PDB file of C-alpha atoms in Angstrom:
ATOM      1  CA  MET A  11      34.811-195.442 -45.293  1.00 84.00           C
ATOM      2  CA  ARG A  12      32.486-193.118 -47.191  1.00 94.00           C
ATOM      3  CA  GLU A  13      32.635-189.344 -46.695  1.00 97.00           C
ATOM      4  CA  ILE A  14      29.475-187.223 -46.583  1.00 98.00           C
ATOM      5  CA  ALA A  15      28.650-183.609 -45.735  1.00 98.00           C
ATOM      6  CA  ILE A  16      27.274-182.578 -42.357  1.00 98.00           C
ATOM      7  CA  ARG A  17      23.906-181.598 -43.897  1.00 98.00           C
ATOM      8  CA  ASP A  18      23.605-185.132 -45.298  1.00 98.00           C
ATOM      9  CA  ALA A  19      24.671-186.704 -41.990  1.00 98.00           C
ATOM     10  CA  LEU A  20      21.923-184.758 -40.214  1.00 98.00           C
ATOM     11  CA  LYS A  21      19.377-185.740 -42.857  1.00 98.00           C
ATOM     12  CA  GLU A  22      20.359-189.394 -42.520  1.00 98.00           C
ATOM     13  CA  ALA A  23      19.960-189.220 -38.746  1.00 98.00           C
ATOM     14  CA  MET A  24      16.473-187.717 -38.985  1.00 98.00           C
ATOM     15  CA  THR A  25      15.386-190.010 -41.810  1.00 98.00           C
ATOM     16  CA  GLU A  26      16.607-193.169 -40.083  1.00 98.00           C
ATOM     17  CA  GLU A  27      14.901-192.228 -36.834  1.00 98.00           C
ATOM     18  CA  MET A  28      11.647-191.346 -38.617  1.00 98.00           C
ATOM     19  CA  ASP A  29      11.774-194.699 -40.415  1.00 98.00           C
ATOM     20  CA  ARG A  30      12.456-196.463 -37.108  1.00 98.00           C
ATOM     21  CA  ASP A  31       9.836-194.660 -35.014  1.00 98.00           C
ATOM     22  CA  SER A  32       6.555-193.310 -36.396  1.00 98.00           C
ATOM     23  CA  ARG A  33       6.309-190.889 -33.450  1.00 98.00           C
ATOM     24  CA  VAL A  34       9.233-188.799 -34.751  1.00 98.00           C
ATOM     25  CA  PHE A  35       8.404-185.762 -36.875  1.00 98.00           C
ATOM     26  CA  LEU A  36      10.124-182.566 -38.047  1.00 98.00           C
ATOM     27  CA  VAL A  37       8.700-179.052 -37.771  1.00 98.00           C
ATOM     28  CA  GLY A  38      10.198-175.656 -38.574  1.00 98.00           C
ATOM     29  CA  GLU A  39      10.487-172.830 -41.057  1.00 96.00           C
ATOM     30  CA  GLU A  40      11.122-174.027 -44.626  1.00 96.00           C
ATOM     31  CA  VAL A  41      11.870-177.631 -43.591  1.00 97.00           C
ATOM     32  CA  GLY A  42       9.425-179.078 -46.142  1.00 97.00           C
ATOM     33  CA  ALA A  43       8.806-177.573 -49.565  1.00 96.00           C
ATOM     34  CA  TYR A  44      12.080-175.628 -49.529  1.00 96.00           C
ATOM     35  CA  ASN A  45      14.034-178.706 -48.296  1.00 96.00           C
ATOM     36  CA  GLY A  46      15.359-176.800 -45.291  1.00 96.00           C
ATOM     37  CA  ALA A  47      17.155-173.462 -45.083  1.00 94.00           C
ATOM     38  CA  TYR A  48      20.469-175.350 -45.280  1.00 95.00           C
ATOM     39  CA  LYS A  49      19.072-178.369 -47.169  1.00 97.00           C
ATOM     40  CA  CYS A  50      19.324-180.653 -44.135  1.00 97.00           C
ATOM     41  CA  SER A  51      15.813-182.006 -44.820  1.00 98.00           C
ATOM     42  CA  LYS A  52      16.101-182.334 -48.599  1.00 97.00           C
ATOM     43  CA  GLY A  53      13.595-184.888 -49.918  1.00 97.00           C
ATOM     44  CA  MET A  54      12.059-185.608 -46.508  1.00 98.00           C
ATOM     45  CA  LEU A  55       8.697-184.005 -47.340  1.00 98.00           C
ATOM     46  CA  ASP A  56       8.317-186.291 -50.377  1.00 97.00           C
ATOM     47  CA  ARG A  57       9.296-189.311 -48.298  1.00 98.00           C
ATOM     48  CA  PHE A  58       7.232-188.729 -45.158  1.00 98.00           C
ATOM     49  CA  GLY A  59       4.483-186.318 -46.203  1.00 98.00           C
ATOM     50  CA  PRO A  60       3.230-183.043 -44.694  1.00 97.00           C
ATOM     51  CA  GLN A  61       1.996-184.629 -41.456  1.00 96.00           C
ATOM     52  CA  ARG A  62       5.533-185.567 -40.437  1.00 98.00           C
ATOM     53  CA  VAL A  63       7.562-182.824 -42.173  1.00 98.00           C
ATOM     54  CA  ILE A  64       5.696-179.684 -41.238  1.00 98.00           C
ATOM     55  CA  ASP A  65       6.372-176.217 -42.641  1.00 97.00           C
ATOM     56  CA  SER A  66       5.657-173.752 -39.850  1.00 97.00           C
ATOM     57  CA  PRO A  67       4.807-170.045 -39.902  1.00 96.00           C
ATOM     58  CA  ILE A  68       7.520-167.574 -38.900  1.00 95.00           C
ATOM     59  CA  ALA A  69       6.526-167.976 -35.244  1.00 96.00           C
ATOM     60  CA  GLU A  70       9.189-169.684 -33.144  1.00 97.00           C
ATOM     61  CA  ASN A  71       7.236-169.354 -29.918  1.00 96.00           C
ATOM     62  CA  GLY A  72       4.268-171.028 -31.577  1.00 97.00           C
ATOM     63  CA  PHE A  73       5.918-174.011 -33.250  1.00 97.00           C
ATOM     64  CA  ALA A  74       8.264-174.624 -30.294  1.00 98.00           C
ATOM     65  CA  GLY A  75       5.200-174.765 -28.029  1.00 97.00           C
ATOM     66  CA  PHE A  76       3.414-176.999 -30.515  1.00 97.00           C
ATOM     67  CA  GLY A  77       6.371-179.380 -30.427  1.00 98.00           C
ATOM     68  CA  ILE A  78       6.524-179.383 -26.634  1.00 98.00           C
ATOM     69  CA  GLY A  79       2.823-180.193 -26.371  1.00 97.00           C
ATOM     70  CA  ALA A  80       3.217-183.017 -28.877  1.00 98.00           C
ATOM     71  CA  ALA A  81       6.168-184.404 -26.892  1.00 98.00           C
ATOM     72  CA  MET A  82       4.162-184.372 -23.671  1.00 97.00           C
ATOM     73  CA  LEU A  83       1.453-186.374 -25.435  1.00 96.00           C
ATOM     74  CA  GLY A  84       3.870-189.089 -26.550  1.00 96.00           C
ATOM     75  CA  LEU A  85       5.340-187.950 -29.870  1.00 98.00           C
ATOM     76  CA  ARG A  86       9.038-187.226 -30.472  1.00 98.00           C
ATOM     77  CA  PRO A  87       9.368-183.908 -32.310  1.00 98.00           C
ATOM     78  CA  ILE A  88      12.437-182.396 -33.928  1.00 98.00           C
ATOM     79  CA  VAL A  89      12.046-178.604 -33.919  1.00 98.00           C
ATOM     80  CA  GLU A  90      14.356-176.801 -36.347  1.00 98.00           C
ATOM     81  CA  PHE A  91      15.259-173.157 -35.799  1.00 97.00           C
ATOM     82  CA  MET A  92      16.612-171.458 -38.896  1.00 95.00           C
ATOM     83  CA  THR A  93      19.187-170.013 -36.509  1.00 94.00           C
ATOM     84  CA  PHE A  94      19.471-170.153 -32.740  1.00 95.00           C
ATOM     85  CA  ASN A  95      19.362-166.375 -32.755  1.00 94.00           C
ATOM     86  CA  PHE A  96      15.644-166.817 -33.487  1.00 95.00           C
ATOM     87  CA  SER A  97      15.243-169.276 -30.616  1.00 96.00           C
ATOM     88  CA  LEU A  98      15.088-166.286 -28.263  1.00 95.00           C
ATOM     89  CA  ILE A  99      11.497-165.815 -29.447  1.00 95.00           C
ATOM     90  CA  ALA A 100      10.760-169.268 -27.974  1.00 97.00           C
ATOM     91  CA  ILE A 101      12.879-168.935 -24.852  1.00 95.00           C
ATOM     92  CA  ASP A 102       9.969-169.151 -22.406  1.00 96.00           C
ATOM     93  CA  GLN A 103       8.750-172.358 -24.051  1.00 97.00           C
ATOM     94  CA  ILE A 104      12.179-173.989 -23.916  1.00 97.00           C
ATOM     95  CA  LEU A 105      13.459-172.848 -20.523  1.00 96.00           C
ATOM     96  CA  ASN A 106      10.233-172.597 -18.553  1.00 96.00           C
ATOM     97  CA  THR A 107       8.149-175.394 -20.074  1.00 97.00           C
ATOM     98  CA  ALA A 108      10.277-178.068 -21.773  1.00 98.00           C
ATOM     99  CA  ALA A 109      13.142-177.995 -19.261  1.00 97.00           C
ATOM    100  CA  LYS A 110      10.868-178.104 -16.210  1.00 97.00           C
ATOM    101  CA  ALA A 111       8.017-180.350 -17.320  1.00 96.00           C
ATOM    102  CA  ARG A 112       9.318-183.537 -15.708  1.00 94.00           C
ATOM    103  CA  LEU A 113      10.097-181.914 -12.347  1.00 95.00           C
ATOM    104  CA  MET A 114       6.924-179.846 -12.100  1.00 94.00           C
ATOM    105  CA  SER A 115       4.737-182.823 -13.006  1.00 95.00           C
ATOM    106  CA  ALA A 116       6.491-185.061 -10.443  1.00 94.00           C
ATOM    107  CA  GLY A 117       7.640-187.288 -13.285  1.00 92.00           C
ATOM    108  CA  GLN A 118       4.198-187.715 -14.818  1.00 93.00           C
ATOM    109  CA  LEU A 119       5.218-185.863 -18.004  1.00 94.00           C
ATOM    110  CA  GLU A 120       8.146-186.542 -20.268  1.00 95.00           C
ATOM    111  CA  CYS A 121       9.288-184.118 -22.959  1.00 97.00           C
ATOM    112  CA  PRO A 122      11.313-186.032 -25.583  1.00 98.00           C
ATOM    113  CA  ILE A 123      11.996-183.169 -27.993  1.00 98.00           C
ATOM    114  CA  VAL A 124      15.049-181.962 -29.947  1.00 98.00           C
ATOM    115  CA  PHE A 125      15.576-178.275 -30.707  1.00 98.00           C
ATOM    116  CA  ARG A 126      18.203-178.054 -33.440  1.00 98.00           C
ATOM    117  CA  GLY A 127      19.633-175.489 -35.850  1.00 97.00           C
ATOM    118  CA  ALA A 128      22.580-173.273 -36.689  1.00 96.00           C
ATOM    119  CA  GLY A 129      24.358-171.405 -33.897  1.00 93.00           C
ATOM    120  CA  GLY A 130      27.167-168.887 -33.808  1.00 92.00           C
ATOM    121  CA  ALA A 131      28.509-166.507 -36.411  1.00 89.00           C
ATOM    122  CA  ALA A 132      28.470-167.034 -40.150  1.00 88.00           C
ATOM    123  CA  TYR A 133      29.827-164.726 -42.833  1.00 85.00           C
ATOM    124  CA  GLN A 134      28.507-161.151 -42.708  1.00 86.00           C
ATOM    125  CA  LEU A 135      25.115-161.744 -41.135  1.00 86.00           C
ATOM    126  CA  GLY A 136      25.417-158.874 -38.689  1.00 86.00           C
ATOM    127  CA  ALA A 137      24.992-158.580 -34.938  1.00 88.00           C
ATOM    128  CA  GLN A 138      21.488-160.055 -34.673  1.00 90.00           C
ATOM    129  CA  HIS A 139      22.415-163.305 -36.451  1.00 89.00           C
ATOM    130  CA  ALA A 140      25.809-164.103 -34.925  1.00 90.00           C
ATOM    131  CA  ASN A 141      25.268-165.054 -31.292  1.00 91.00           C
ATOM    132  CA  SER A 142      26.585-168.180 -29.574  1.00 93.00           C
ATOM    133  CA  PHE A 143      24.028-169.317 -27.000  1.00 93.00           C
ATOM    134  CA  GLU A 144      25.406-172.650 -25.814  1.00 94.00           C
ATOM    135  CA  HIS A 145      26.044-171.251 -22.323  1.00 93.00           C
ATOM    136  CA  PHE A 146      22.533-169.833 -22.164  1.00 91.00           C
ATOM    137  CA  TYR A 147      20.943-173.250 -22.569  1.00 96.00           C
ATOM    138  CA  ALA A 148      23.627-175.141 -20.623  1.00 96.00           C
ATOM    139  CA  TYR A 149      22.794-172.861 -17.686  1.00 94.00           C
ATOM    140  CA  THR A 150      19.329-174.431 -17.451  1.00 95.00           C
ATOM    141  CA  PRO A 151      18.859-177.699 -15.495  1.00 96.00           C
ATOM    142  CA  GLY A 152      16.510-180.063 -17.286  1.00 97.00           C
ATOM    143  CA  LEU A 153      18.015-179.529 -20.725  1.00 98.00           C
ATOM    144  CA  ILE A 154      20.612-181.656 -22.494  1.00 98.00           C
ATOM    145  CA  VAL A 155      22.920-179.444 -24.579  1.00 98.00           C
ATOM    146  CA  LEU A 156      24.995-180.880 -27.451  1.00 98.00           C
ATOM    147  CA  ALA A 157      27.444-179.103 -29.757  1.00 98.00           C
ATOM    148  CA  PRO A 158      29.240-181.598 -32.009  1.00 98.00           C
ATOM    149  CA  ALA A 159      31.580-180.686 -34.859  1.00 98.00           C
ATOM    150  CA  THR A 160      32.222-183.557 -37.285  1.00 98.00           C
ATOM    151  CA  PRO A 161      29.776-185.308 -39.635  1.00 98.00           C
ATOM    152  CA  ARG A 162      30.156-188.584 -37.708  1.00 98.00           C
ATOM    153  CA  ASP A 163      29.392-186.956 -34.383  1.00 98.00           C
ATOM    154  CA  MET A 164      26.547-184.894 -35.829  1.00 98.00           C
ATOM    155  CA  LYS A 165      24.747-188.003 -37.049  1.00 98.00           C
ATOM    156  CA  GLY A 166      25.447-190.224 -34.061  1.00 98.00           C
ATOM    157  CA  LEU A 167      24.586-187.606 -31.462  1.00 98.00           C
ATOM    158  CA  LEU A 168      21.431-186.454 -33.249  1.00 98.00           C
ATOM    159  CA  LYS A 169      20.173-190.033 -33.302  1.00 98.00           C
ATOM    160  CA  SER A 170      20.934-190.341 -29.575  1.00 98.00           C
ATOM    161  CA  ALA A 171      19.166-187.031 -28.952  1.00 98.00           C
ATOM    162  CA  ILE A 172      16.012-188.110 -30.791  1.00 98.00           C
ATOM    163  CA  ARG A 173      15.858-191.311 -28.727  1.00 98.00           C
ATOM    164  CA  ASN A 174      16.396-189.502 -25.420  1.00 98.00           C
ATOM    165  CA  ASP A 175      13.360-188.921 -23.185  1.00 97.00           C
ATOM    166  CA  ASN A 176      14.478-185.415 -22.192  1.00 97.00           C
ATOM    167  CA  PRO A 177      14.533-182.090 -24.078  1.00 98.00           C
ATOM    168  CA  VAL A 178      17.749-181.693 -26.066  1.00 98.00           C
ATOM    169  CA  VAL A 179      19.215-178.487 -27.516  1.00 98.00           C
ATOM    170  CA  PHE A 180      21.409-179.429 -30.473  1.00 98.00           C
ATOM    171  CA  PHE A 181      23.792-176.835 -31.923  1.00 98.00           C
ATOM    172  CA  GLU A 182      25.047-176.959 -35.495  1.00 97.00           C
ATOM    173  CA  SER A 183      26.982-174.374 -37.528  1.00 96.00           C
ATOM    174  CA  GLU A 184      25.920-172.628 -40.687  1.00 93.00           C
ATOM    175  CA  LEU A 185      29.547-172.515 -41.821  1.00 94.00           C
ATOM    176  CA  THR A 186      30.129-176.274 -41.676  1.00 96.00           C
ATOM    177  CA  TYR A 187      27.017-177.800 -43.278  1.00 97.00           C
ATOM    178  CA  SER A 188      28.972-178.578 -46.459  1.00 96.00           C
ATOM    179  CA  LEU A 189      32.023-179.924 -44.623  1.00 96.00           C
ATOM    180  CA  LYS A 190      32.648-183.607 -45.375  1.00 97.00           C
ATOM    181  CA  GLY A 191      33.957-186.357 -43.153  1.00 97.00           C
ATOM    182  CA  GLU A 192      33.850-190.094 -42.579  1.00 97.00           C
ATOM    183  CA  VAL A 193      30.467-191.468 -41.514  1.00 98.00           C
ATOM    184  CA  PRO A 194      29.792-195.225 -41.155  1.00 97.00           C
ATOM    185  CA  GLU A 195      27.029-196.652 -43.322  1.00 95.00           C
ATOM    186  CA  GLU A 196      25.947-199.079 -40.619  1.00 96.00           C
ATOM    187  CA  GLU A 197      23.782-198.140 -37.636  1.00 96.00           C
ATOM    188  CA  TYR A 198      25.635-196.408 -34.794  1.00 97.00           C
ATOM    189  CA  LEU A 199      25.032-194.000 -31.923  1.00 98.00           C
ATOM    190  CA  VAL A 200      27.388-191.528 -30.234  1.00 98.00           C
ATOM    191  CA  PRO A 201      26.777-191.480 -26.459  1.00 98.00           C
ATOM    192  CA  ILE A 202      25.584-188.270 -24.845  1.00 98.00           C
ATOM    193  CA  GLY A 203      27.933-186.916 -22.163  1.00 98.00           C
ATOM    194  CA  LYS A 204      31.221-188.226 -23.610  1.00 98.00           C
ATOM    195  CA  ALA A 205      34.000-185.995 -24.910  1.00 98.00           C
ATOM    196  CA  ASP A 206      36.281-187.072 -27.754  1.00 98.00           C
ATOM    197  CA  LEU A 207      40.064-186.744 -27.703  1.00 98.00           C
ATOM    198  CA  LYS A 208      40.812-185.528 -31.234  1.00 97.00           C
ATOM    199  CA  ARG A 209      44.594-185.261 -30.736  1.00 96.00           C
ATOM    200  CA  GLU A 210      46.856-186.630 -28.028  1.00 97.00           C
ATOM    201  CA  GLY A 211      49.761-184.761 -26.482  1.00 97.00           C
ATOM    202  CA  SER A 212      51.461-184.024 -23.178  1.00 97.00           C
ATOM    203  CA  ASP A 213      52.328-180.307 -23.299  1.00 98.00           C
ATOM    204  CA  VAL A 214      48.991-178.482 -23.194  1.00 98.00           C
ATOM    205  CA  THR A 215      45.278-179.298 -23.118  1.00 98.00           C
ATOM    206  CA  ILE A 216      43.095-177.493 -25.653  1.00 98.00           C
ATOM    207  CA  ILE A 217      39.369-177.696 -24.897  1.00 98.00           C
ATOM    208  CA  THR A 218      36.680-176.638 -27.353  1.00 98.00           C
ATOM    209  CA  TRP A 219      33.426-177.666 -29.052  1.00 98.00           C
ATOM    210  CA  SER A 220      31.313-177.108 -32.171  1.00 97.00           C
ATOM    211  CA  LYS A 221      33.017-175.549 -35.204  1.00 96.00           C
ATOM    212  CA  ASN A 222      35.955-174.269 -33.159  1.00 97.00           C
ATOM    213  CA  VAL A 223      37.180-177.869 -33.173  1.00 98.00           C
ATOM    214  CA  PHE A 224      38.420-177.201 -36.718  1.00 98.00           C
ATOM    215  CA  LEU A 225      40.210-174.045 -35.587  1.00 98.00           C
ATOM    216  CA  ALA A 226      41.764-176.004 -32.715  1.00 98.00           C
ATOM    217  CA  LEU A 227      42.993-178.676 -35.138  1.00 98.00           C
ATOM    218  CA  GLN A 228      44.810-175.982 -37.123  1.00 98.00           C
ATOM    219  CA  VAL A 229      46.303-174.673 -33.895  1.00 98.00           C
ATOM    220  CA  ALA A 230      47.430-178.174 -32.894  1.00 98.00           C
ATOM    221  CA  ASP A 231      49.061-178.694 -36.307  1.00 97.00           C
ATOM    222  CA  GLU A 232      51.039-175.455 -36.053  1.00 97.00           C
ATOM    223  CA  LEU A 233      52.073-176.227 -32.486  1.00 98.00           C
ATOM    224  CA  LYS A 234      53.299-179.641 -33.602  1.00 97.00           C
ATOM    225  CA  GLU A 235      55.626-177.957 -36.102  1.00 96.00           C
ATOM    226  CA  GLN A 236      57.108-176.084 -33.138  1.00 96.00           C
ATOM    227  CA  GLY A 237      57.578-179.290 -31.147  1.00 97.00           C
ATOM    228  CA  ILE A 238      54.548-178.743 -28.882  1.00 98.00           C
ATOM    229  CA  ALA A 239      52.138-181.669 -28.510  1.00 98.00           C
ATOM    230  CA  ALA A 240      48.566-180.729 -27.600  1.00 98.00           C
ATOM    231  CA  ASP A 241      45.807-182.831 -26.099  1.00 98.00           C
ATOM    232  CA  LEU A 242      42.770-181.618 -28.089  1.00 98.00           C
ATOM    233  CA  LEU A 243      39.497-182.374 -26.325  1.00 98.00           C
ATOM    234  CA  ASP A 244      36.236-181.946 -28.249  1.00 98.00           C
ATOM    235  CA  LEU A 245      33.553-181.773 -25.563  1.00 98.00           C
ATOM    236  CA  ARG A 246      30.636-182.563 -27.925  1.00 98.00           C
ATOM    237  CA  SER A 247      28.270-182.573 -24.924  1.00 98.00           C
ATOM    238  CA  LEU A 248      28.057-179.475 -22.706  1.00 98.00           C
ATOM    239  CA  ARG A 249      25.300-180.733 -20.419  1.00 98.00           C
ATOM    240  CA  PRO A 250      25.967-183.379 -19.247  1.00 98.00           C
ATOM    241  CA  LEU A 251      29.700-182.626 -19.268  1.00 98.00           C
ATOM    242  CA  ASP A 252      32.452-185.239 -19.370  1.00 98.00           C
ATOM    243  CA  GLU A 253      34.383-183.925 -16.367  1.00 98.00           C
ATOM    244  CA  ASP A 254      36.502-187.067 -16.144  1.00 98.00           C
ATOM    245  CA  ALA A 255      37.927-186.531 -19.631  1.00 98.00           C
ATOM    246  CA  ILE A 256      38.795-182.925 -18.790  1.00 98.00           C
ATOM    247  CA  LEU A 257      40.448-183.710 -15.465  1.00 98.00           C
ATOM    248  CA  THR A 258      42.370-186.659 -16.934  1.00 98.00           C
ATOM    249  CA  SER A 259      43.817-184.440 -19.651  1.00 98.00           C
ATOM    250  CA  VAL A 260      44.681-181.646 -17.219  1.00 98.00           C
ATOM    251  CA  ALA A 261      46.498-184.113 -14.968  1.00 98.00           C
ATOM    252  CA  LYS A 262      48.590-185.148 -17.967  1.00 98.00           C
ATOM    253  CA  THR A 263      49.498-181.718 -19.400  1.00 98.00           C
ATOM    254  CA  HIS A 264      49.127-179.334 -16.418  1.00 98.00           C
ATOM    255  CA  ARG A 265      48.258-176.456 -18.774  1.00 98.00           C
ATOM    256  CA  VAL A 266      44.900-175.544 -20.331  1.00 98.00           C
ATOM    257  CA  VAL A 267      43.649-173.315 -23.138  1.00 98.00           C
ATOM    258  CA  ILE A 268      39.896-173.099 -23.757  1.00 98.00           C
ATOM    259  CA  ILE A 269      38.651-171.856 -27.143  1.00 98.00           C
ATOM    260  CA  GLN A 270      35.080-170.626 -27.500  1.00 98.00           C
ATOM    261  CA  GLU A 271      33.087-168.377 -29.830  1.00 96.00           C
ATOM    262  CA  GLN A 272      31.077-166.852 -26.980  1.00 94.00           C
ATOM    263  CA  HIS A 273      31.987-163.604 -25.290  1.00 95.00           C
ATOM    264  CA  GLN A 274      34.027-164.219 -22.175  1.00 95.00           C
ATOM    265  CA  VAL A 275      31.729-162.684 -19.525  1.00 95.00           C
ATOM    266  CA  ALA A 276      29.413-165.293 -17.948  1.00 94.00           C
ATOM    267  CA  SER A 277      30.360-167.786 -20.671  1.00 97.00           C
ATOM    268  CA  TYR A 278      30.597-171.568 -20.789  1.00 97.00           C
ATOM    269  CA  GLY A 279      34.372-171.305 -21.080  1.00 98.00           C
ATOM    270  CA  ALA A 280      34.452-169.209 -17.898  1.00 97.00           C
ATOM    271  CA  TYR A 281      32.543-172.006 -16.150  1.00 97.00           C
ATOM    272  CA  LEU A 282      35.044-174.575 -17.446  1.00 98.00           C
ATOM    273  CA  SER A 283      37.917-172.448 -16.189  1.00 98.00           C
ATOM    274  CA  HIS A 284      36.304-172.314 -12.743  1.00 97.00           C
ATOM    275  CA  LEU A 285      35.688-176.070 -12.788  1.00 98.00           C
ATOM    276  CA  ILE A 286      39.311-176.845 -13.654  1.00 98.00           C
ATOM    277  CA  SER A 287      40.694-174.309 -11.190  1.00 96.00           C
ATOM    278  CA  THR A 288      38.681-175.803  -8.327  1.00 97.00           C
ATOM    279  CA  LYS A 289      38.824-179.528  -9.136  1.00 97.00           C
ATOM    280  CA  ALA A 290      42.358-179.683 -10.552  1.00 97.00           C
ATOM    281  CA  PHE A 291      44.097-176.738  -8.894  1.00 97.00           C
ATOM    282  CA  ASP A 292      47.089-178.773  -7.729  1.00 97.00           C
ATOM    283  CA  GLU A 293      47.614-180.091 -11.263  1.00 97.00           C
ATOM    284  CA  LEU A 294      47.920-176.647 -12.884  1.00 98.00           C
ATOM    285  CA  ASP A 295      51.323-175.160 -13.656  1.00 97.00           C
ATOM    286  CA  ALA A 296      49.764-171.993 -15.125  1.00 97.00           C
ATOM    287  CA  PRO A 297      46.426-170.167 -15.001  1.00 97.00           C
ATOM    288  CA  VAL A 298      43.776-171.433 -17.420  1.00 98.00           C
ATOM    289  CA  GLU A 299      43.697-169.349 -20.618  1.00 98.00           C
ATOM    290  CA  LEU A 300      40.360-168.535 -22.299  1.00 98.00           C
ATOM    291  CA  VAL A 301      40.237-167.411 -25.936  1.00 98.00           C
ATOM    292  CA  SER A 302      36.838-165.871 -26.715  1.00 98.00           C
ATOM    293  CA  SER A 303      35.135-163.454 -29.072  1.00 96.00           C
ATOM    294  CA  LEU A 304      35.847-159.843 -28.183  1.00 96.00           C
ATOM    295  CA  GLU A 305      33.315-157.992 -26.029  1.00 95.00           C
ATOM    296  CA  ILE A 306      31.383-156.246 -28.792  1.00 93.00           C
ATOM    297  CA  PRO A 307      28.315-157.096 -30.922  1.00 94.00           C
ATOM    298  CA  MET A 308      29.365-158.684 -34.190  1.00 91.00           C
ATOM    299  CA  PRO A 309      30.058-156.079 -36.906  1.00 90.00           C
ATOM    300  CA  TYR A 310      28.795-156.694 -40.423  1.00 90.00           C
ATOM    301  CA  ALA A 311      32.127-155.969 -42.139  1.00 90.00           C
ATOM    302  CA  LYS A 312      34.017-159.164 -42.956  1.00 85.00           C
ATOM    303  CA  SER A 313      37.351-157.573 -42.049  1.00 87.00           C
ATOM    304  CA  LEU A 314      36.035-156.798 -38.569  1.00 91.00           C
ATOM    305  CA  GLU A 315      34.403-160.218 -38.069  1.00 90.00           C
ATOM    306  CA  SER A 316      37.804-161.868 -38.224  1.00 88.00           C
ATOM    307  CA  VAL A 317      39.080-159.489 -35.534  1.00 93.00           C
ATOM    308  CA  ILE A 318      36.199-160.267 -33.163  1.00 94.00           C
ATOM    309  CA  LEU A 319      36.208-164.062 -33.460  1.00 95.00           C
ATOM    310  CA  PRO A 320      38.897-166.353 -32.017  1.00 96.00           C
ATOM    311  CA  SER A 321      41.819-166.708 -34.430  1.00 96.00           C
ATOM    312  CA  LYS A 322      44.660-169.162 -34.816  1.00 97.00           C
ATOM    313  CA  GLU A 323      47.102-166.422 -33.850  1.00 97.00           C
ATOM    314  CA  ARG A 324      45.290-165.561 -30.606  1.00 97.00           C
ATOM    315  CA  CYS A 325      45.020-169.239 -29.697  1.00 98.00           C
ATOM    316  CA  ILE A 326      48.734-169.868 -30.225  1.00 98.00           C
ATOM    317  CA  GLU A 327      49.583-166.765 -28.166  1.00 98.00           C
ATOM    318  CA  ALA A 328      47.453-168.207 -25.347  1.00 98.00           C
ATOM    319  CA  VAL A 329      49.293-171.530 -25.564  1.00 98.00           C
ATOM    320  CA  MET A 330      52.631-169.770 -25.387  1.00 98.00           C
ATOM    321  CA  ARG A 331      51.521-167.886 -22.271  1.00 98.00           C
ATOM    322  CA  VAL A 332      50.679-171.082 -20.382  1.00 98.00           C
ATOM    323  CA  LEU A 333      53.962-172.673 -21.470  1.00 97.00           C
ATOM    324  CA  ARG A 334      56.191-169.895 -20.107  1.00 90.00           C
TER     325      ARG A 334
END
């Protein structure tokens, strides 16, 4: 099977859906003439023209609202944020308008829109460009929240998101756009709301999502060398959540480590820990461990970034604690 980079998988997803459905269009900062901040829309302006690949001003609140209005009128916009840190400028549009349109209109309005872009920390971008906001959007009923990791899942889930009749928040990672992986050439979709078991084991369940999947794979490899077999569950979809996959794994291993890039307080991982502790309490042989970023804004210095973010060493220490 061919291998392509994540940026190319995302471009294929958008291009195929725009070819399939004339209602789909892309809007955002630098998506057109510059080919996208991370080159995810390279060549799309030449292919589809400026009416369907629209370079926006630096005004997230404005172009997010423009996309929402277009969705309510029957189009299917893809709104690209250069980084989800900038999505805070559009937070009222996303949380108060897109997420609530169907309910507040008694089902008369649909809002089939995808908000996508890079989330989480990258290398030395400082505190204002390094936030992980998956929990912030997953908190909001009315939104679908996706955070895939691999090129295959990025393409298949983005296509499913574009076809969905609800607003979708789609997290990518600036650090993985060039990462390559197997992606089928034929048409396929990845279902929303289904986790993927990346590794199978019986000693401990590791739960994660987005780029931390690759960290978790390193952790699982090192544990294997020590004779510890980990069930590695890539959630892919945070809302809706595949609770069955989580509870099935917990019932098999009886020990859980959650890895997330968010800070621990009021985080998505904290919610998962509560979910497991209440719905699978009798299955647990140890408290759920949560490996998170430390409780401090992200420093600029590269040497300090690595201290703040989850590391392989901290994850393995957490596994050893639940195995005692």
